[in-house]
Amino acid sequence: MEMFYKLLLIFFFYSFMGWLIESTCKLIELRRFVNRGFLTGPICPIYGVGGVIILLTLSKYNNDPVVLYFMSIVIAAILEYFTSFAMEKIFKNRWWDYSNWKFNINGRICLETMIPFGFLSLLMIYIVNPCLLNAISLMNYNIMRITAITLSLLTIIDIIISFNIIITLENVSNSLRTDSTEVITKKVRNILHSKTILHRRLIESFPNMQIFNKSVVIKRKINKQKEKLKRQKLKNKGKIKKVEKKKKNK
């Protein structure tokens, strides 16, 4: 169990550091503080998950910084892509979008944001991790356990609060009778700005968020089916032409 608590503390440390990095970048960009992240508290769990995965999987490559760099980018890219995909499927919203950035994949990840993660991973592995692991190893086991459990409980409460806010967002979007993502996003933003500070924080944290409703989801499914049928017809048409060509050659 001791190792489990250590990993939990490492997760929370990097989740906080990720939140700090994201919030600082927004502070520089907007010249005002924005509480970044999906959760209300000062953590970005995707950074914590990434930190733990890199620690567990890439430590054996400590002697090869080039391999570490590129492997870290691969891990970060897969993690961000999967997180974006999963959150869109669960909440029916696109939380961030890199479609206007160069070298992006489906707007979920892009090369420009991945490159810095490689350097951050080198900093983490060679400088931060040794100090962090040493500090955690010096902690009394009971203090370590209590700290890890307390932070976990606070995070669970935060998740419940955040999910309730998301449910409000989903209810508002589904009440709108339109299948235009742009119109839905604009109207939901205006409505949420008039609600609590927690609702406004979510909108400010994800300025590029695209909000869908049931109509949009249904429309997308229908369009996908149409495209699939169209491709199948073209494929069948191509097969018929090949058969006719063979008959003529005979």
PDB file of C-alpha atoms in Angstrom:
ATOM      1  CA  MET A   1       0.000   0.000   0.000  1.00  0.00           C
ATOM      2  CA  GLU A   2       2.915   2.347   0.626  1.00  0.00           C
ATOM      3  CA  MET A   3       3.782   2.395  -3.087  1.00  0.00           C
ATOM      4  CA  PHE A   4       0.140   3.131  -3.910  1.00  0.00           C
ATOM      5  CA  TYR A   5       0.108   6.153  -1.597  1.00  0.00           C
ATOM      6  CA  LYS A   6       3.402   7.356  -3.079  1.00  0.00           C
ATOM      7  CA  LEU A   7       1.942   7.191  -6.589  1.00  0.00           C
ATOM      8  CA  LEU A   8      -1.139   9.078  -5.393  1.00  0.00           C
ATOM      9  CA  LEU A   9       1.030  11.877  -4.000  1.00  0.00           C
ATOM     10  CA  ILE A  10       3.046  11.983  -7.237  1.00  0.00           C
ATOM     11  CA  PHE A  11      -0.242  12.158  -9.169  1.00  0.00           C
ATOM     12  CA  PHE A  12      -1.495  15.093  -7.086  1.00  0.00           C
ATOM     13  CA  PHE A  13       1.852  16.883  -7.255  1.00  0.00           C
ATOM     14  CA  TYR A  14       1.963  16.799 -11.058  1.00  0.00           C
ATOM     15  CA  SER A  15      -1.760  17.553 -11.302  1.00  0.00           C
ATOM     16  CA  PHE A  16      -1.128  20.730  -9.299  1.00  0.00           C
ATOM     17  CA  MET A  17       1.991  21.594 -11.325  1.00  0.00           C
ATOM     18  CA  GLY A  18       0.003  21.135 -14.537  1.00  0.00           C
ATOM     19  CA  TRP A  19      -2.708  23.465 -13.239  1.00  0.00           C
ATOM     20  CA  LEU A  20      -0.012  25.977 -12.278  1.00  0.00           C
ATOM     21  CA  ILE A  21       1.566  25.829 -15.760  1.00  0.00           C
ATOM     22  CA  GLU A  22      -1.804  26.153 -17.538  1.00  0.00           C
ATOM     23  CA  SER A  23      -2.950  29.029 -15.314  1.00  0.00           C
ATOM     24  CA  THR A  24       0.378  30.849 -15.660  1.00  0.00           C
ATOM     25  CA  CYS A  25       0.268  30.572 -19.461  1.00  0.00           C
ATOM     26  CA  LYS A  26      -3.253  32.027 -19.469  1.00  0.00           C
ATOM     27  CA  LEU A  27      -2.173  34.773 -17.075  1.00  0.00           C
ATOM     28  CA  ILE A  28       0.605  35.780 -19.493  1.00  0.00           C
ATOM     29  CA  GLU A  29      -1.712  35.531 -22.504  1.00  0.00           C
ATOM     30  CA  LEU A  30      -4.773  37.305 -21.063  1.00  0.00           C
ATOM     31  CA  ARG A  31      -3.093  39.351 -18.314  1.00  0.00           C
ATOM     32  CA  ARG A  32      -5.638  38.083 -15.824  1.00  0.00           C
ATOM     33  CA  PHE A  33      -5.964  34.940 -13.727  1.00  0.00           C
ATOM     34  CA  VAL A  34      -8.013  32.058 -15.132  1.00  0.00           C
ATOM     35  CA  ASN A  35      -8.612  28.937 -13.047  1.00  0.00           C
ATOM     36  CA  ARG A  36      -7.690  26.372 -15.689  1.00  0.00           C
ATOM     37  CA  GLY A  37      -8.853  22.777 -15.748  1.00  0.00           C
ATOM     38  CA  PHE A  38     -11.998  20.693 -15.848  1.00  0.00           C
ATOM     39  CA  LEU A  39     -12.207  20.491 -12.044  1.00  0.00           C
ATOM     40  CA  THR A  40     -12.887  23.426  -9.731  1.00  0.00           C
ATOM     41  CA  GLY A  41      -9.837  22.809  -7.536  1.00  0.00           C
ATOM     42  CA  PRO A  42      -6.211  23.650  -8.456  1.00  0.00           C
ATOM     43  CA  ILE A  43      -5.432  20.411 -10.296  1.00  0.00           C
ATOM     44  CA  CYS A  44      -5.328  19.177 -13.905  1.00  0.00           C
ATOM     45  CA  PRO A  45      -5.550  15.375 -13.571  1.00  0.00           C
ATOM     46  CA  ILE A  46      -4.267  14.739 -17.114  1.00  0.00           C
ATOM     47  CA  TYR A  47      -0.851  16.031 -15.999  1.00  0.00           C
ATOM     48  CA  GLY A  48      -0.925  13.801 -12.942  1.00  0.00           C
ATOM     49  CA  VAL A  49      -1.779  10.732 -15.005  1.00  0.00           C
ATOM     50  CA  GLY A  50       0.942  11.619 -17.503  1.00  0.00           C
ATOM     51  CA  GLY A  51       3.501  12.105 -14.736  1.00  0.00           C
ATOM     52  CA  VAL A  52       2.754   8.711 -13.186  1.00  0.00           C
ATOM     53  CA  ILE A  53       2.782   6.910 -16.569  1.00  0.00           C
ATOM     54  CA  ILE A  54       6.127   8.465 -17.531  1.00  0.00           C
ATOM     55  CA  LEU A  55       7.606   7.591 -14.144  1.00  0.00           C
ATOM     56  CA  LEU A  56       6.471   3.953 -14.386  1.00  0.00           C
ATOM     57  CA  THR A  57       7.294   3.352 -18.044  1.00  0.00           C
ATOM     58  CA  LEU A  58      10.257   5.550 -19.021  1.00  0.00           C
ATOM     59  CA  SER A  59      12.575   5.371 -16.004  1.00  0.00           C
ATOM     60  CA  LYS A  60      14.543   2.577 -17.688  1.00  0.00           C
ATOM     61  CA  TYR A  61      15.527   5.021 -20.466  1.00  0.00           C
ATOM     62  CA  ASN A  62      17.194   7.502 -18.093  1.00  0.00           C
ATOM     63  CA  ASN A  63      20.520   7.091 -19.885  1.00  0.00           C
ATOM     64  CA  ASP A  64      19.079   8.081 -23.258  1.00  0.00           C
ATOM     65  CA  PRO A  65      17.536  11.597 -23.189  1.00  0.00           C
ATOM     66  CA  VAL A  66      16.708  11.502 -26.924  1.00  0.00           C
ATOM     67  CA  VAL A  67      14.565   8.380 -26.501  1.00  0.00           C
ATOM     68  CA  LEU A  68      13.021   9.886 -23.363  1.00  0.00           C
ATOM     69  CA  TYR A  69      12.125  13.055 -25.217  1.00  0.00           C
ATOM     70  CA  PHE A  70      10.335  11.390 -28.129  1.00  0.00           C
ATOM     71  CA  MET A  71       8.687   8.689 -26.010  1.00  0.00           C
ATOM     72  CA  SER A  72       7.342  11.391 -23.693  1.00  0.00           C
ATOM     73  CA  ILE A  73       5.831  13.196 -26.671  1.00  0.00           C
ATOM     74  CA  VAL A  74       4.169   9.973 -27.834  1.00  0.00           C
ATOM     75  CA  ILE A  75       2.720   9.307 -24.363  1.00  0.00           C
ATOM     76  CA  ALA A  76       1.497  12.907 -24.020  1.00  0.00           C
ATOM     77  CA  ALA A  77      -0.093  12.819 -27.488  1.00  0.00           C
ATOM     78  CA  ILE A  78      -1.915   9.525 -26.864  1.00  0.00           C
ATOM     79  CA  LEU A  79      -3.091  10.688 -23.438  1.00  0.00           C
ATOM     80  CA  GLU A  80      -4.396  14.048 -24.671  1.00  0.00           C
ATOM     81  CA  TYR A  81      -6.071  12.517 -27.732  1.00  0.00           C
ATOM     82  CA  PHE A  82      -7.783   9.803 -25.680  1.00  0.00           C
ATOM     83  CA  THR A  83      -8.859  12.331 -23.015  1.00  0.00           C
ATOM     84  CA  SER A  84     -10.344  14.650 -25.637  1.00  0.00           C
ATOM     85  CA  PHE A  85     -12.156  11.748 -27.335  1.00  0.00           C
ATOM     86  CA  ALA A  86     -13.472  10.289 -24.054  1.00  0.00           C
ATOM     87  CA  MET A  87     -14.681  13.654 -22.699  1.00  0.00           C
ATOM     88  CA  GLU A  88     -16.459  14.414 -25.959  1.00  0.00           C
ATOM     89  CA  LYS A  89     -18.231  11.042 -25.935  1.00  0.00           C
ATOM     90  CA  ILE A  90     -19.186  11.303 -22.252  1.00  0.00           C
ATOM     91  CA  PHE A  91     -20.216  14.975 -22.090  1.00  0.00           C
ATOM     92  CA  LYS A  92     -21.118  15.570 -25.771  1.00  0.00           C
ATOM     93  CA  ASN A  93     -18.828  18.628 -25.862  1.00  0.00           C
ATOM     94  CA  ARG A  94     -15.497  19.356 -27.540  1.00  0.00           C
ATOM     95  CA  TRP A  95     -13.482  20.894 -24.695  1.00  0.00           C
ATOM     96  CA  TRP A  96     -10.519  22.080 -26.737  1.00  0.00           C
ATOM     97  CA  ASP A  97      -9.933  22.337 -30.458  1.00  0.00           C
ATOM     98  CA  TYR A  98      -6.648  22.677 -32.367  1.00  0.00           C
ATOM     99  CA  SER A  99      -8.285  22.588 -35.797  1.00  0.00           C
ATOM    100  CA  ASN A 100      -6.825  25.994 -36.697  1.00  0.00           C
ATOM    101  CA  TRP A 101      -3.321  24.983 -35.576  1.00  0.00           C
ATOM    102  CA  LYS A 102      -0.742  23.475 -37.908  1.00  0.00           C
ATOM    103  CA  PHE A 103       0.020  19.746 -37.807  1.00  0.00           C
ATOM    104  CA  ASN A 104      -3.059  18.799 -35.774  1.00  0.00           C
ATOM    105  CA  ILE A 105      -4.849  15.441 -35.670  1.00  0.00           C
ATOM    106  CA  ASN A 106      -8.649  15.816 -35.724  1.00  0.00           C
ATOM    107  CA  GLY A 107      -8.260  19.027 -33.722  1.00  0.00           C
ATOM    108  CA  ARG A 108      -7.533  17.000 -30.578  1.00  0.00           C
ATOM    109  CA  ILE A 109      -3.744  17.290 -30.500  1.00  0.00           C
ATOM    110  CA  CYS A 110      -1.140  19.279 -32.408  1.00  0.00           C
ATOM    111  CA  LEU A 111       2.615  19.224 -32.781  1.00  0.00           C
ATOM    112  CA  GLU A 112       3.090  22.744 -31.422  1.00  0.00           C
ATOM    113  CA  THR A 113       1.717  21.806 -28.002  1.00  0.00           C
ATOM    114  CA  MET A 114       3.394  18.389 -27.902  1.00  0.00           C
ATOM    115  CA  ILE A 115       7.000  19.597 -28.369  1.00  0.00           C
ATOM    116  CA  PRO A 116       7.144  21.439 -24.998  1.00  0.00           C
ATOM    117  CA  PHE A 117       5.890  18.305 -23.204  1.00  0.00           C
ATOM    118  CA  GLY A 118       9.043  16.493 -24.294  1.00  0.00           C
ATOM    119  CA  PHE A 119      11.220  19.112 -22.597  1.00  0.00           C
ATOM    120  CA  LEU A 120       8.986  19.177 -19.514  1.00  0.00           C
ATOM    121  CA  SER A 121       9.348  15.400 -19.252  1.00  0.00           C
ATOM    122  CA  LEU A 122      13.158  15.664 -19.323  1.00  0.00           C
ATOM    123  CA  LEU A 123      12.975  18.281 -16.578  1.00  0.00           C
ATOM    124  CA  MET A 124      10.637  16.023 -14.615  1.00  0.00           C
ATOM    125  CA  ILE A 125      12.737  12.864 -14.947  1.00  0.00           C
ATOM    126  CA  TYR A 126      16.191  14.335 -14.383  1.00  0.00           C
ATOM    127  CA  ILE A 127      15.489  17.088 -11.834  1.00  0.00           C
ATOM    128  CA  VAL A 128      12.000  17.035 -10.294  1.00  0.00           C
ATOM    129  CA  ASN A 129      11.457  13.298  -9.785  1.00  0.00           C
ATOM    130  CA  PRO A 130      14.654  12.624  -7.769  1.00  0.00           C
ATOM    131  CA  CYS A 131      13.805  15.486  -5.382  1.00  0.00           C
ATOM    132  CA  LEU A 132      10.124  14.545  -5.212  1.00  0.00           C
ATOM    133  CA  LEU A 133      10.747  10.838  -4.567  1.00  0.00           C
ATOM    134  CA  ASN A 134      13.340  11.686  -1.924  1.00  0.00           C
ATOM    135  CA  ALA A 135      10.917  14.068  -0.157  1.00  0.00           C
ATOM    136  CA  ILE A 136       8.105  11.490  -0.196  1.00  0.00           C
ATOM    137  CA  SER A 137      10.410   8.739   1.123  1.00  0.00           C
ATOM    138  CA  LEU A 138      11.238  10.950   4.119  1.00  0.00           C
ATOM    139  CA  MET A 139       7.552  11.270   5.043  1.00  0.00           C
ATOM    140  CA  ASN A 140       6.111   9.315   7.929  1.00  0.00           C
ATOM    141  CA  TYR A 141       3.926   6.502   6.571  1.00  0.00           C
ATOM    142  CA  ASN A 142       0.808   7.626   8.496  1.00  0.00           C
ATOM    143  CA  ILE A 143       1.227  11.232   7.340  1.00  0.00           C
ATOM    144  CA  MET A 144       1.690   9.983   3.767  1.00  0.00           C
ATOM    145  CA  ARG A 145      -1.441   7.835   3.993  1.00  0.00           C
ATOM    146  CA  ILE A 146      -3.593  10.563   5.592  1.00  0.00           C
ATOM    147  CA  THR A 147      -2.416  13.156   3.056  1.00  0.00           C
ATOM    148  CA  ALA A 148      -3.091  10.881   0.087  1.00  0.00           C
ATOM    149  CA  ILE A 149      -6.552   9.872   1.374  1.00  0.00           C
ATOM    150  CA  THR A 150      -7.512  13.481   2.226  1.00  0.00           C
ATOM    151  CA  LEU A 151      -6.504  14.747  -1.218  1.00  0.00           C
ATOM    152  CA  SER A 152      -8.407  11.855  -2.827  1.00  0.00           C
ATOM    153  CA  LEU A 153     -11.589  12.655  -0.885  1.00  0.00           C
ATOM    154  CA  LEU A 154     -11.344  16.355  -1.767  1.00  0.00           C
ATOM    155  CA  THR A 155     -10.902  15.417  -5.423  1.00  0.00           C
ATOM    156  CA  ILE A 156     -13.957  13.134  -5.337  1.00  0.00           C
ATOM    157  CA  ILE A 157     -16.025  16.005  -3.901  1.00  0.00           C
ATOM    158  CA  ASP A 158     -14.634  18.284  -6.602  1.00  0.00           C
ATOM    159  CA  ILE A 159     -15.575  15.747  -9.308  1.00  0.00           C
ATOM    160  CA  ILE A 160     -19.155  15.586  -7.987  1.00  0.00           C
ATOM    161  CA  ILE A 161     -19.447  19.397  -8.009  1.00  0.00           C
ATOM    162  CA  SER A 162     -17.930  19.631 -11.496  1.00  0.00           C
ATOM    163  CA  PHE A 163     -20.233  16.908 -12.857  1.00  0.00           C
ATOM    164  CA  ASN A 164     -23.276  18.783 -11.546  1.00  0.00           C
ATOM    165  CA  ILE A 165     -22.106  21.876 -13.422  1.00  0.00           C
ATOM    166  CA  ILE A 166     -21.649  19.806 -16.587  1.00  0.00           C
ATOM    167  CA  ILE A 167     -25.167  18.397 -16.195  1.00  0.00           C
ATOM    168  CA  THR A 168     -26.462  21.985 -16.084  1.00  0.00           C
ATOM    169  CA  LEU A 169     -24.530  22.744 -19.263  1.00  0.00           C
ATOM    170  CA  GLU A 170     -25.944  19.637 -20.963  1.00  0.00           C
ATOM    171  CA  ASN A 171     -29.524  20.416 -19.876  1.00  0.00           C
ATOM    172  CA  VAL A 172     -29.245  23.967 -21.209  1.00  0.00           C
ATOM    173  CA  SER A 173     -27.814  22.813 -24.555  1.00  0.00           C
ATOM    174  CA  ASN A 174     -30.496  20.121 -24.977  1.00  0.00           C
ATOM    175  CA  SER A 175     -33.251  22.669 -24.323  1.00  0.00           C
ATOM    176  CA  LEU A 176     -32.181  24.694 -27.373  1.00  0.00           C
ATOM    177  CA  ARG A 177     -34.069  23.789 -30.563  1.00  0.00           C
ATOM    178  CA  THR A 178     -31.237  24.066 -33.068  1.00  0.00           C
ATOM    179  CA  ASP A 179     -28.578  21.812 -34.536  1.00  0.00           C
ATOM    180  CA  SER A 180     -26.008  24.567 -35.108  1.00  0.00           C
ATOM    181  CA  THR A 181     -22.954  24.053 -32.887  1.00  0.00           C
ATOM    182  CA  GLU A 182     -21.998  27.744 -33.154  1.00  0.00           C
ATOM    183  CA  VAL A 183     -25.459  28.945 -32.089  1.00  0.00           C
ATOM    184  CA  ILE A 184     -25.669  26.417 -29.239  1.00  0.00           C
ATOM    185  CA  THR A 185     -22.212  27.321 -27.941  1.00  0.00           C
ATOM    186  CA  LYS A 186     -22.938  31.058 -28.001  1.00  0.00           C
ATOM    187  CA  LYS A 187     -26.327  30.740 -26.268  1.00  0.00           C
ATOM    188  CA  VAL A 188     -25.069  28.312 -23.602  1.00  0.00           C
ATOM    189  CA  ARG A 189     -22.122  30.615 -22.846  1.00  0.00           C
ATOM    190  CA  ASN A 190     -24.479  33.574 -22.388  1.00  0.00           C
ATOM    191  CA  ILE A 191     -26.774  31.563 -20.101  1.00  0.00           C
ATOM    192  CA  LEU A 192     -23.931  30.154 -17.979  1.00  0.00           C
ATOM    193  CA  HIS A 193     -22.368  33.606 -17.582  1.00  0.00           C
ATOM    194  CA  SER A 194     -25.520  34.630 -15.711  1.00  0.00           C
ATOM    195  CA  LYS A 195     -25.233  31.716 -13.262  1.00  0.00           C
ATOM    196  CA  THR A 196     -22.748  31.040 -10.442  1.00  0.00           C
ATOM    197  CA  ILE A 197     -19.017  31.775 -10.449  1.00  0.00           C
ATOM    198  CA  LEU A 198     -18.361  28.035 -10.904  1.00  0.00           C
ATOM    199  CA  HIS A 199     -20.336  28.006 -14.149  1.00  0.00           C
ATOM    200  CA  ARG A 200     -18.527  31.117 -15.406  1.00  0.00           C
ATOM    201  CA  ARG A 201     -15.175  29.574 -14.468  1.00  0.00           C
ATOM    202  CA  LEU A 202     -15.806  26.571 -16.727  1.00  0.00           C
ATOM    203  CA  ILE A 203     -16.533  28.803 -19.712  1.00  0.00           C
ATOM    204  CA  GLU A 204     -13.412  30.888 -19.055  1.00  0.00           C
ATOM    205  CA  SER A 205     -11.258  27.764 -18.608  1.00  0.00           C
ATOM    206  CA  PHE A 206     -12.240  26.374 -22.022  1.00  0.00           C
ATOM    207  CA  PRO A 207     -12.715  29.391 -24.322  1.00  0.00           C
ATOM    208  CA  ASN A 208     -12.563  27.176 -27.441  1.00  0.00           C
ATOM    209  CA  MET A 209     -15.087  24.645 -26.159  1.00  0.00           C
ATOM    210  CA  GLN A 210     -17.710  23.550 -28.689  1.00  0.00           C
ATOM    211  CA  ILE A 211     -21.047  22.634 -27.124  1.00  0.00           C
ATOM    212  CA  PHE A 212     -23.368  20.089 -28.741  1.00  0.00           C
ATOM    213  CA  ASN A 213     -26.905  18.893 -28.006  1.00  0.00           C
ATOM    214  CA  LYS A 214     -28.903  15.799 -28.926  1.00  0.00           C
ATOM    215  CA  SER A 215     -29.876  17.293 -32.294  1.00  0.00           C
ATOM    216  CA  VAL A 216     -26.234  17.795 -33.249  1.00  0.00           C
ATOM    217  CA  VAL A 217     -25.303  14.252 -32.182  1.00  0.00           C
ATOM    218  CA  ILE A 218     -28.215  12.751 -34.152  1.00  0.00           C
ATOM    219  CA  LYS A 219     -27.386  14.891 -37.188  1.00  0.00           C
ATOM    220  CA  ARG A 220     -23.756  13.758 -37.083  1.00  0.00           C
ATOM    221  CA  LYS A 221     -24.787  10.110 -36.883  1.00  0.00           C
ATOM    222  CA  ILE A 222     -27.128  10.547 -39.878  1.00  0.00           C
ATOM    223  CA  ASN A 223     -24.380  12.296 -41.879  1.00  0.00           C
ATOM    224  CA  LYS A 224     -21.941   9.508 -41.050  1.00  0.00           C
ATOM    225  CA  GLN A 225     -24.452   6.909 -42.249  1.00  0.00           C
ATOM    226  CA  LYS A 226     -25.016   8.897 -45.455  1.00  0.00           C
ATOM    227  CA  GLU A 227     -21.272   9.112 -46.077  1.00  0.00           C
ATOM    228  CA  LYS A 228     -20.925   5.402 -45.414  1.00  0.00           C
ATOM    229  CA  LEU A 229     -23.728   4.570 -47.875  1.00  0.00           C
ATOM    230  CA  LYS A 230     -22.229   6.936 -50.448  1.00  0.00           C
ATOM    231  CA  ARG A 231     -18.814   5.267 -50.186  1.00  0.00           C
ATOM    232  CA  GLN A 232     -20.444   1.847 -50.447  1.00  0.00           C
ATOM    233  CA  LYS A 233     -22.371   2.878 -53.588  1.00  0.00           C
ATOM    234  CA  LEU A 234     -19.178   4.211 -55.191  1.00  0.00           C
ATOM    235  CA  LYS A 235     -17.404   1.015 -54.252  1.00  0.00           C
ATOM    236  CA  ASN A 236     -20.185  -1.140 -55.735  1.00  0.00           C
ATOM    237  CA  LYS A 237     -20.262   1.059 -58.841  1.00  0.00           C
ATOM    238  CA  GLY A 238     -16.533   0.507 -59.262  1.00  0.00           C
ATOM    239  CA  LYS A 239     -17.003  -3.264 -58.977  1.00  0.00           C
ATOM    240  CA  ILE A 240     -19.775  -3.204 -61.622  1.00  0.00           C
ATOM    241  CA  LYS A 241     -17.558  -1.241 -64.000  1.00  0.00           C
ATOM    242  CA  LYS A 242     -14.755  -3.776 -63.544  1.00  0.00           C
ATOM    243  CA  VAL A 243     -17.135  -6.658 -64.318  1.00  0.00           C
ATOM    244  CA  GLU A 244     -18.462  -4.879 -67.415  1.00  0.00           C
ATOM    245  CA  LYS A 245     -14.900  -4.150 -68.575  1.00  0.00           C
ATOM    246  CA  LYS A 246     -13.962  -7.812 -68.182  1.00  0.00           C
ATOM    247  CA  LYS A 247     -17.021  -8.868 -70.204  1.00  0.00           C
ATOM    248  CA  LYS A 248     -16.083  -6.474 -73.008  1.00  0.00           C
ATOM    249  CA  ASN A 249     -12.504  -7.765 -73.067  1.00  0.00           C
ATOM    250  CA  LYS A 250     -13.815 -11.308 -73.484  1.00  0.00           C
TER     251      LYS A 250
END
